[in-house]
JSON list of C-alpha atoms in Angstrom, two decimals:
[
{"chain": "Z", "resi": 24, "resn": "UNK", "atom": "CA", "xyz": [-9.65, 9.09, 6.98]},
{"chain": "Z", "resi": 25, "resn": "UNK", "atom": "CA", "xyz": [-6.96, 6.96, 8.50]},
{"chain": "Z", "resi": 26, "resn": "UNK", "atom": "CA", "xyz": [-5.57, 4.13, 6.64]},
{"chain": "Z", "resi": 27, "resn": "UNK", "atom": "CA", "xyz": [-5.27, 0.09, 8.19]},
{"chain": "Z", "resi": 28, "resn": "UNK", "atom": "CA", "xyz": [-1.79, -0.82, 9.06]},
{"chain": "Z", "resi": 29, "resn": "UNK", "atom": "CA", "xyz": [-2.12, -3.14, 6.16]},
{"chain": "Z", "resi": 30, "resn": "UNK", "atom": "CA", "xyz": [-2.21, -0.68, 3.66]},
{"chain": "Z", "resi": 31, "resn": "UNK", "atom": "CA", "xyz": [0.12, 1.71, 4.86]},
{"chain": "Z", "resi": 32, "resn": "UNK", "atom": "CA", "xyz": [2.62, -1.63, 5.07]},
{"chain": "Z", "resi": 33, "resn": "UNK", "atom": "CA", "xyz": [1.24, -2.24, 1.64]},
{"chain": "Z", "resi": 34, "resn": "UNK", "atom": "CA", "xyz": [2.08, 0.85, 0.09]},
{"chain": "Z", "resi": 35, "resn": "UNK", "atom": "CA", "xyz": [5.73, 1.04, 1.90]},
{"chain": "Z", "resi": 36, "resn": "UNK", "atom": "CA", "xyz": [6.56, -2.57, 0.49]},
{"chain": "Z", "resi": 37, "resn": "UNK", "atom": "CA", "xyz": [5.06, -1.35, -3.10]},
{"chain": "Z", "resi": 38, "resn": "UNK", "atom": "CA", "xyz": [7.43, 2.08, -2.39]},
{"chain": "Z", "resi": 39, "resn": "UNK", "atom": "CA", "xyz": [10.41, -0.22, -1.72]},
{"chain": "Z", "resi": 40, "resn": "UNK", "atom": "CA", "xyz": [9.96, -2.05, -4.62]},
{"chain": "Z", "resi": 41, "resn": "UNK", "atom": "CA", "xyz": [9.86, 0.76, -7.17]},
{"chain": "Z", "resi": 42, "resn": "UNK", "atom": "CA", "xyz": [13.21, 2.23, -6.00]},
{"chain": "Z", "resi": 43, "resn": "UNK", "atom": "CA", "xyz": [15.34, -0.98, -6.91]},
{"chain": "Z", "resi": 44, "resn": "UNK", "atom": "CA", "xyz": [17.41, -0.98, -9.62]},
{"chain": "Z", "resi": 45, "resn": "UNK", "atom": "CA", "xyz": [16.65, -3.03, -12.77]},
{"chain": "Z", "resi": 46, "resn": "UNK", "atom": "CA", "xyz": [17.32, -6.58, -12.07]},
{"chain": "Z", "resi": 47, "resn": "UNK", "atom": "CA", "xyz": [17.59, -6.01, -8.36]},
{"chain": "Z", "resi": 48, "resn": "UNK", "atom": "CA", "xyz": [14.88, -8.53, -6.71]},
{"chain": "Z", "resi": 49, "resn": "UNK", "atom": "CA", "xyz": [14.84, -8.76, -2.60]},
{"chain": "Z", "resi": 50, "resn": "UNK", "atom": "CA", "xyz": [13.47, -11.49, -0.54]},
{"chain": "Z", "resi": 51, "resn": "UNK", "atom": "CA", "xyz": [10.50, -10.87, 1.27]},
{"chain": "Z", "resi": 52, "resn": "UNK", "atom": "CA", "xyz": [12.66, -10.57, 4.61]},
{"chain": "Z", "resi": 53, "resn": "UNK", "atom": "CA", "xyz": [14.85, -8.36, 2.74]},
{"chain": "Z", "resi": 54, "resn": "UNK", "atom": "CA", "xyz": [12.10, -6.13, 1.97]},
{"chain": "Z", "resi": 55, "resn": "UNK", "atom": "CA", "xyz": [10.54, -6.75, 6.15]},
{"chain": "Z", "resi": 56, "resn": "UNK", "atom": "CA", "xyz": [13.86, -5.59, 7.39]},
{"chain": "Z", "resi": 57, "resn": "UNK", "atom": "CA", "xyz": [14.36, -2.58, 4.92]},
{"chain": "Z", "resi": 58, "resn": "UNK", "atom": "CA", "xyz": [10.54, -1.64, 5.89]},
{"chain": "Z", "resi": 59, "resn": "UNK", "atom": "CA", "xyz": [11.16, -2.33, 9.25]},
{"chain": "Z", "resi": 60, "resn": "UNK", "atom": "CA", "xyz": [8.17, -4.42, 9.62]},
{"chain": "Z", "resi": 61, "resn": "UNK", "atom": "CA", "xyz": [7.35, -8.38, 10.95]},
{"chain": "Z", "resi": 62, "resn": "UNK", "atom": "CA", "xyz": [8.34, -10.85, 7.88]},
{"chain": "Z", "resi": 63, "resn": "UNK", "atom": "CA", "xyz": [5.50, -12.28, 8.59]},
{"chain": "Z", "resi": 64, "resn": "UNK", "atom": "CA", "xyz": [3.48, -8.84, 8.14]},
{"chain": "Z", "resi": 65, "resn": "UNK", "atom": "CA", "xyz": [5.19, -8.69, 5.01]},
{"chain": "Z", "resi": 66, "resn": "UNK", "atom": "CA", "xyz": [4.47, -11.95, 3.43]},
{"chain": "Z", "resi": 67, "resn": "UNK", "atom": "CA", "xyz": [0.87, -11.20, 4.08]},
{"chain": "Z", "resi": 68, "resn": "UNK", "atom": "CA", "xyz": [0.99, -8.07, 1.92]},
{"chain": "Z", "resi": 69, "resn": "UNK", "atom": "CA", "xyz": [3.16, -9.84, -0.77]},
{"chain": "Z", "resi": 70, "resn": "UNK", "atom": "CA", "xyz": [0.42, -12.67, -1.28]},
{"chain": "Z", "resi": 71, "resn": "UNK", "atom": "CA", "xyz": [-2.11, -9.87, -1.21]},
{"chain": "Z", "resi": 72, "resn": "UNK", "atom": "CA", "xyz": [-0.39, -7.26, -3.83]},
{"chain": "Z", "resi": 73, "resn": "UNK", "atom": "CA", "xyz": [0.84, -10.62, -5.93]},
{"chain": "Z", "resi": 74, "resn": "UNK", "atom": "CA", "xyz": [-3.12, -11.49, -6.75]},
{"chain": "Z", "resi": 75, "resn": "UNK", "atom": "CA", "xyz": [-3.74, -7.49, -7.44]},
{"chain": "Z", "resi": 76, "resn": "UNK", "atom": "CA", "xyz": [-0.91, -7.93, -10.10]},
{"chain": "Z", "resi": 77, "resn": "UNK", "atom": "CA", "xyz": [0.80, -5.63, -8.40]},
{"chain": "Z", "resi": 78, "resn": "UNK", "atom": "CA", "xyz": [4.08, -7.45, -7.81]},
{"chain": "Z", "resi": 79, "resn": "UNK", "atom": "CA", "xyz": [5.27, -10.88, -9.05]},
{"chain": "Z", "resi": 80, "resn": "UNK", "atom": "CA", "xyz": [7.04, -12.75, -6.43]},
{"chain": "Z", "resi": 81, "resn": "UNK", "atom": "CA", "xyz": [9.29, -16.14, -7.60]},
{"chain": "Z", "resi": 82, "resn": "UNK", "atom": "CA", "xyz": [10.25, -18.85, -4.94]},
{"chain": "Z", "resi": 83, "resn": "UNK", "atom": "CA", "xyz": [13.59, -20.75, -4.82]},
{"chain": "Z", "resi": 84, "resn": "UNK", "atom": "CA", "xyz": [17.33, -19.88, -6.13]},
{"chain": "Z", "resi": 85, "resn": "UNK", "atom": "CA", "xyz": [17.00, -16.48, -7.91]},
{"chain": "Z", "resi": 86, "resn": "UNK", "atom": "CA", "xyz": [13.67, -15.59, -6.68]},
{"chain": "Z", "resi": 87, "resn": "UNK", "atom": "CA", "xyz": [12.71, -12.66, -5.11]},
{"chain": "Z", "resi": 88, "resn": "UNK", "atom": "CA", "xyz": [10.06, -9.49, -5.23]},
{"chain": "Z", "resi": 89, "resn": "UNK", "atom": "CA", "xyz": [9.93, -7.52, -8.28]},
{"chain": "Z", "resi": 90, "resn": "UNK", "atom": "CA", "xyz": [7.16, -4.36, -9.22]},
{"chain": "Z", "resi": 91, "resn": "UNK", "atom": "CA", "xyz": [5.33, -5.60, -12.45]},
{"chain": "Z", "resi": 92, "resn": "UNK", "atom": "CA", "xyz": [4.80, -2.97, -15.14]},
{"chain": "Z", "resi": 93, "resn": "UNK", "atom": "CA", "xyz": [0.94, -2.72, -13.96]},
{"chain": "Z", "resi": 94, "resn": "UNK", "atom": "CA", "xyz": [2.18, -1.69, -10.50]},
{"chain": "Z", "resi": 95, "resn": "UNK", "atom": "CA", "xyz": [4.79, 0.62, -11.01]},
{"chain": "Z", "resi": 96, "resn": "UNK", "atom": "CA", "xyz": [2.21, 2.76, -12.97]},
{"chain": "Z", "resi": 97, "resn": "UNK", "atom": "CA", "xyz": [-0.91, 1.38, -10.56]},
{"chain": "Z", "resi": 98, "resn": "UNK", "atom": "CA", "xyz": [-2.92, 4.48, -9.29]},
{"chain": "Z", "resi": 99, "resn": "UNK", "atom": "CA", "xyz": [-2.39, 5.32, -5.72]},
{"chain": "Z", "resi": 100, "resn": "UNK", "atom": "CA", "xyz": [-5.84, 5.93, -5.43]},
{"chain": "Z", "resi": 101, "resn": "UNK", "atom": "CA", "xyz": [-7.03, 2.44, -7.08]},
{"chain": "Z", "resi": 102, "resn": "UNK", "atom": "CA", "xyz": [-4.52, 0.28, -4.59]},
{"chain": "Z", "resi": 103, "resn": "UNK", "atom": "CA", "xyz": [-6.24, 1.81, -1.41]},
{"chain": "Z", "resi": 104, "resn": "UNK", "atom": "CA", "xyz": [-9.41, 1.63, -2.83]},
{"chain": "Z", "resi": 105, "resn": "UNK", "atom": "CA", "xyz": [-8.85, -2.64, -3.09]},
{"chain": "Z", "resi": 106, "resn": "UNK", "atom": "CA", "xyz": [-6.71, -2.61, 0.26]},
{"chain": "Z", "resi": 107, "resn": "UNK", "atom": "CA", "xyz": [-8.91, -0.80, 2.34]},
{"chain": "Z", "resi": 108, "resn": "UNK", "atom": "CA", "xyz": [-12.00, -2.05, 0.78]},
{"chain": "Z", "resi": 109, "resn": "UNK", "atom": "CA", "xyz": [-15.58, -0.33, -0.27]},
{"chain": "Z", "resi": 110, "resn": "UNK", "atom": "CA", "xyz": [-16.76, 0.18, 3.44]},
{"chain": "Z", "resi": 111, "resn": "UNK", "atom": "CA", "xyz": [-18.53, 3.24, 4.66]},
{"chain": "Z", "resi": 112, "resn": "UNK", "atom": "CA", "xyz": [-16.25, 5.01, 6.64]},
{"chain": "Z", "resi": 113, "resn": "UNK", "atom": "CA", "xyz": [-18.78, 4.54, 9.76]},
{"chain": "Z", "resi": 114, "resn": "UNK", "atom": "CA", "xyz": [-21.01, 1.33, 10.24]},
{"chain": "Z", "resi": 115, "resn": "UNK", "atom": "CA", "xyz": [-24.69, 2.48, 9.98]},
{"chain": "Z", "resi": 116, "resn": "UNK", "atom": "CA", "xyz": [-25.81, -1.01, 9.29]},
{"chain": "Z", "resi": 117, "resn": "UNK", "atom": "CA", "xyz": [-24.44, -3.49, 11.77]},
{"chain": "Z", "resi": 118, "resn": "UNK", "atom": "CA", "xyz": [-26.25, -6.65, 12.93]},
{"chain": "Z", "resi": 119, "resn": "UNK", "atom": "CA", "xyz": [-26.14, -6.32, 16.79]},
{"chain": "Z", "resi": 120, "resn": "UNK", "atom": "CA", "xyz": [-27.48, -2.12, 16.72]},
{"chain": "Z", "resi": 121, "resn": "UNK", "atom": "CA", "xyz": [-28.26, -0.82, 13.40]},
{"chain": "Z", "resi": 122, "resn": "UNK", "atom": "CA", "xyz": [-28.21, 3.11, 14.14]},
{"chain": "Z", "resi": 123, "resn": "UNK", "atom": "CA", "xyz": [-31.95, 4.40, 14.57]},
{"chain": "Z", "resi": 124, "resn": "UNK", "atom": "CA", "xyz": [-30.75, 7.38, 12.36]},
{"chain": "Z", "resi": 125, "resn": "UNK", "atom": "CA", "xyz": [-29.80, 5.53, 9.41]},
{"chain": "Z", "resi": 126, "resn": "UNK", "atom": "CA", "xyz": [-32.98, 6.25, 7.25]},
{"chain": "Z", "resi": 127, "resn": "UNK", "atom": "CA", "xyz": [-32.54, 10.07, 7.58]},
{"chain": "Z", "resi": 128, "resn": "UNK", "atom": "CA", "xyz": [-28.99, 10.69, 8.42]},
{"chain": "Z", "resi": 129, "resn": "UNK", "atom": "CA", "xyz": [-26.97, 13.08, 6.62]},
{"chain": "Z", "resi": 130, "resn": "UNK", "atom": "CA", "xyz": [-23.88, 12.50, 7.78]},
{"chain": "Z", "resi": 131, "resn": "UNK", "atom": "CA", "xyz": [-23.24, 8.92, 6.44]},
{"chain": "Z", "resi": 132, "resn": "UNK", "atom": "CA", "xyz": [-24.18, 10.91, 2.54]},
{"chain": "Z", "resi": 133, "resn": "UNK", "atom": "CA", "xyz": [-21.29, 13.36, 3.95]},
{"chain": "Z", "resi": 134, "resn": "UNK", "atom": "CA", "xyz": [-18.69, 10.57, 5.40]},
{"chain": "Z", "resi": 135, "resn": "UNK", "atom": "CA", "xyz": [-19.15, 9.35, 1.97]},
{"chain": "Z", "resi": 136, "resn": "UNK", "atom": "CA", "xyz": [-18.44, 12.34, 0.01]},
{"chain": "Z", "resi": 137, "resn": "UNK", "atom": "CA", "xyz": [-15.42, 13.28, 1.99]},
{"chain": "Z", "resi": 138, "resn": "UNK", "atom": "CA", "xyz": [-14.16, 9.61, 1.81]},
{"chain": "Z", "resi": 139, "resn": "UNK", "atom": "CA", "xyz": [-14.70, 9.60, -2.42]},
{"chain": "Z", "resi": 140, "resn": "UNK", "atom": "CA", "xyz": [-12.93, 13.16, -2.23]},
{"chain": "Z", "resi": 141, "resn": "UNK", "atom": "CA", "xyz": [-9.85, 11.48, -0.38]},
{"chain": "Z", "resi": 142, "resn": "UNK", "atom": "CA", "xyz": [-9.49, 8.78, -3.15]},
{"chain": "Z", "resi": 143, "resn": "UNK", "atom": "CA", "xyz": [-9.86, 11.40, -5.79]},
{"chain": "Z", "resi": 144, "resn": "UNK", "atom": "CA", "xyz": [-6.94, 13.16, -4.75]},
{"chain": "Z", "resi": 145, "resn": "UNK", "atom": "CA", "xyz": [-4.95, 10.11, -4.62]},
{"chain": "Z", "resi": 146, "resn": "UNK", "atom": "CA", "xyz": [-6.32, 8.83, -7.72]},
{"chain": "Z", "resi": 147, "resn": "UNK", "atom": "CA", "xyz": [-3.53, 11.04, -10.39]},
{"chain": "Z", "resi": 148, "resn": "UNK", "atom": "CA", "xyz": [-0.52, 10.10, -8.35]},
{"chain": "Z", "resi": 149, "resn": "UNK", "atom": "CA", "xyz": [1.58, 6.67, -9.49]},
{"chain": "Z", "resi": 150, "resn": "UNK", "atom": "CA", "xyz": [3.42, 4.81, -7.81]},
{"chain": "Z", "resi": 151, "resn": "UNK", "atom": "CA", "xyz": [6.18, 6.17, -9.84]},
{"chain": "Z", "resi": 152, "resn": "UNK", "atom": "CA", "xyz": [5.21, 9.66, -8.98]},
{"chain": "Z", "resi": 153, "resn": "UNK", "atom": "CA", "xyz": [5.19, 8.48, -5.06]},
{"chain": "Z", "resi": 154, "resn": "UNK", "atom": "CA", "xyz": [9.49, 7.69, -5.60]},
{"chain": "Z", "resi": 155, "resn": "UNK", "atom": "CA", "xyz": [10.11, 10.37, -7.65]},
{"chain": "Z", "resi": 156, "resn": "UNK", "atom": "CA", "xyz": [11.71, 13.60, -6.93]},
{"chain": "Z", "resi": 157, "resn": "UNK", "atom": "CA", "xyz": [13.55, 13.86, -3.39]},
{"chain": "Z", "resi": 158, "resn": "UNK", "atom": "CA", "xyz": [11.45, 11.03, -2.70]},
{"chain": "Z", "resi": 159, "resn": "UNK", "atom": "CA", "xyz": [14.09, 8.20, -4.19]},
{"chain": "Z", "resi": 160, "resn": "UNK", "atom": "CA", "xyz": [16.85, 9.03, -3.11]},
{"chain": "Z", "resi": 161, "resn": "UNK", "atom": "CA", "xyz": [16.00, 9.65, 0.53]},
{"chain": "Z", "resi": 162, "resn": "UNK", "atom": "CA", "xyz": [14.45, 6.07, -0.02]},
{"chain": "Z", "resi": 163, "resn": "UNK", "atom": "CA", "xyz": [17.57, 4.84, -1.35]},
{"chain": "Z", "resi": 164, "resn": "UNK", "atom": "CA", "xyz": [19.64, 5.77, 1.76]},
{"chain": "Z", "resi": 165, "resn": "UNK", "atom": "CA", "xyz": [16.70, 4.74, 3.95]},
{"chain": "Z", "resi": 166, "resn": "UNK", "atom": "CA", "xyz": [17.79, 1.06, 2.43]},
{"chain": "Z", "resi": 167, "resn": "UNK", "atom": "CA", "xyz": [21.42, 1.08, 2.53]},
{"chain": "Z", "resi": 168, "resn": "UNK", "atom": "CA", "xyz": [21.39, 2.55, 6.09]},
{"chain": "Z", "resi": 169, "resn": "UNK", "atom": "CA", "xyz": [23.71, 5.61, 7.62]},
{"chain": "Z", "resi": 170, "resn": "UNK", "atom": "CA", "xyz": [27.00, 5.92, 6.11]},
{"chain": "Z", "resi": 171, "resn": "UNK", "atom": "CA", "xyz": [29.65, 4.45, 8.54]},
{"chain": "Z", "resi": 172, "resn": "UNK", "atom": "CA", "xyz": [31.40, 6.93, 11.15]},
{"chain": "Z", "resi": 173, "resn": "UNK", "atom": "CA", "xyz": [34.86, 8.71, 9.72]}
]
C-alpha cells in the first residue's frame, strides 16, 4: 500500500510537532520550511489535522502549532485510516467501467485483507512511539540544521 502525499506530509508535520519542547509553538511556515514542504501544502494539512483534534493551531501574536494531548497519543494506525480514507485499495465499482469481475472476484476480498493487515500493524504505535528512541534526536538536528563548519 502506498500512502497520498497528504498523509505522508501529514504525519511529518504531526512528527515535527511532537519533538518541540514544552511551550515551543512554530508557525505553519516554520513547520513548511523545517518539513521541507510548500506552506501552502502545509496549511492544508494543519486545517485538516486541527478538525481531527489532532493539533490546535492559534492565529495572531503568540500563535502558533502545538500537538494536543489527543494527538501526541493518537494511533498511527487511526490517523491514516481518516487521512487516507475507507477506499478499497482498487476501484471495482466506478461509474464509467464497473469491472465485469466484481461479483466473483477474489482479489478485491484479498486487497482488503492485506490493506486491514497494514493498519493493524500501525494501529499499537503512537505518535509518541514514532519520536521516540533515536528517532528524536535525529529529528531534532533535522530542525536546527548541520552544525556550522570549524
Amino acid at each position: 500500500m502506498r500512502l497520498t502525499k497528504f498523509t505522508d506530509l501529514a504525519l511529518r508535520v504531526v512528527m515535527r510537532l511532537a519533538v518541540m519542547d514544552e511551550g515551543e509553538v512554530p508557525t505553519s511556515r516554520e513547520v513548511a520550511e523545517s518539513v521541507a514542504a510548500p506552506y501552502t501544502h502545509v496549511s492544508k494539512v494543519v486545517s485538516r489535522l486541527q478538525r481531527m483534534g489532532v493539533l490546535e493551531a492559534r492565529r495572531g501574536r503568540g500563535g502558533g502549532l502545538e500537538l494536543t494531548a489527543a494527538g501526541r497519543e493518537a494511533s498511527v494506525g487511526r490517523l491514516v485510516r481518516q487521512l487516507e480514507g475507507t477506499g478499497d485499495v482498487v476501484g471495482c465499482e466506478g461509474p464509467s467501467a464497473p469491472c465485469p469481475l466484481r461479483g466473483a472476484c477474489r482479489l478485491r476480498s484479498a486487497l482488503y485483507e492485506a490493506q486491514e493487515a497494514f493498519y493493524a500493524t500501525l494501529d499499537p504505535l503512537t505518535v509518541r512511539d514514532l519520536v521516540g528512541g533515536p528517532s528524536g534526536p535525529v529529528m531534532l538536528r533535522l530542525l536546527t540544521g548541520p552544525p556550522p563548519p570549524a
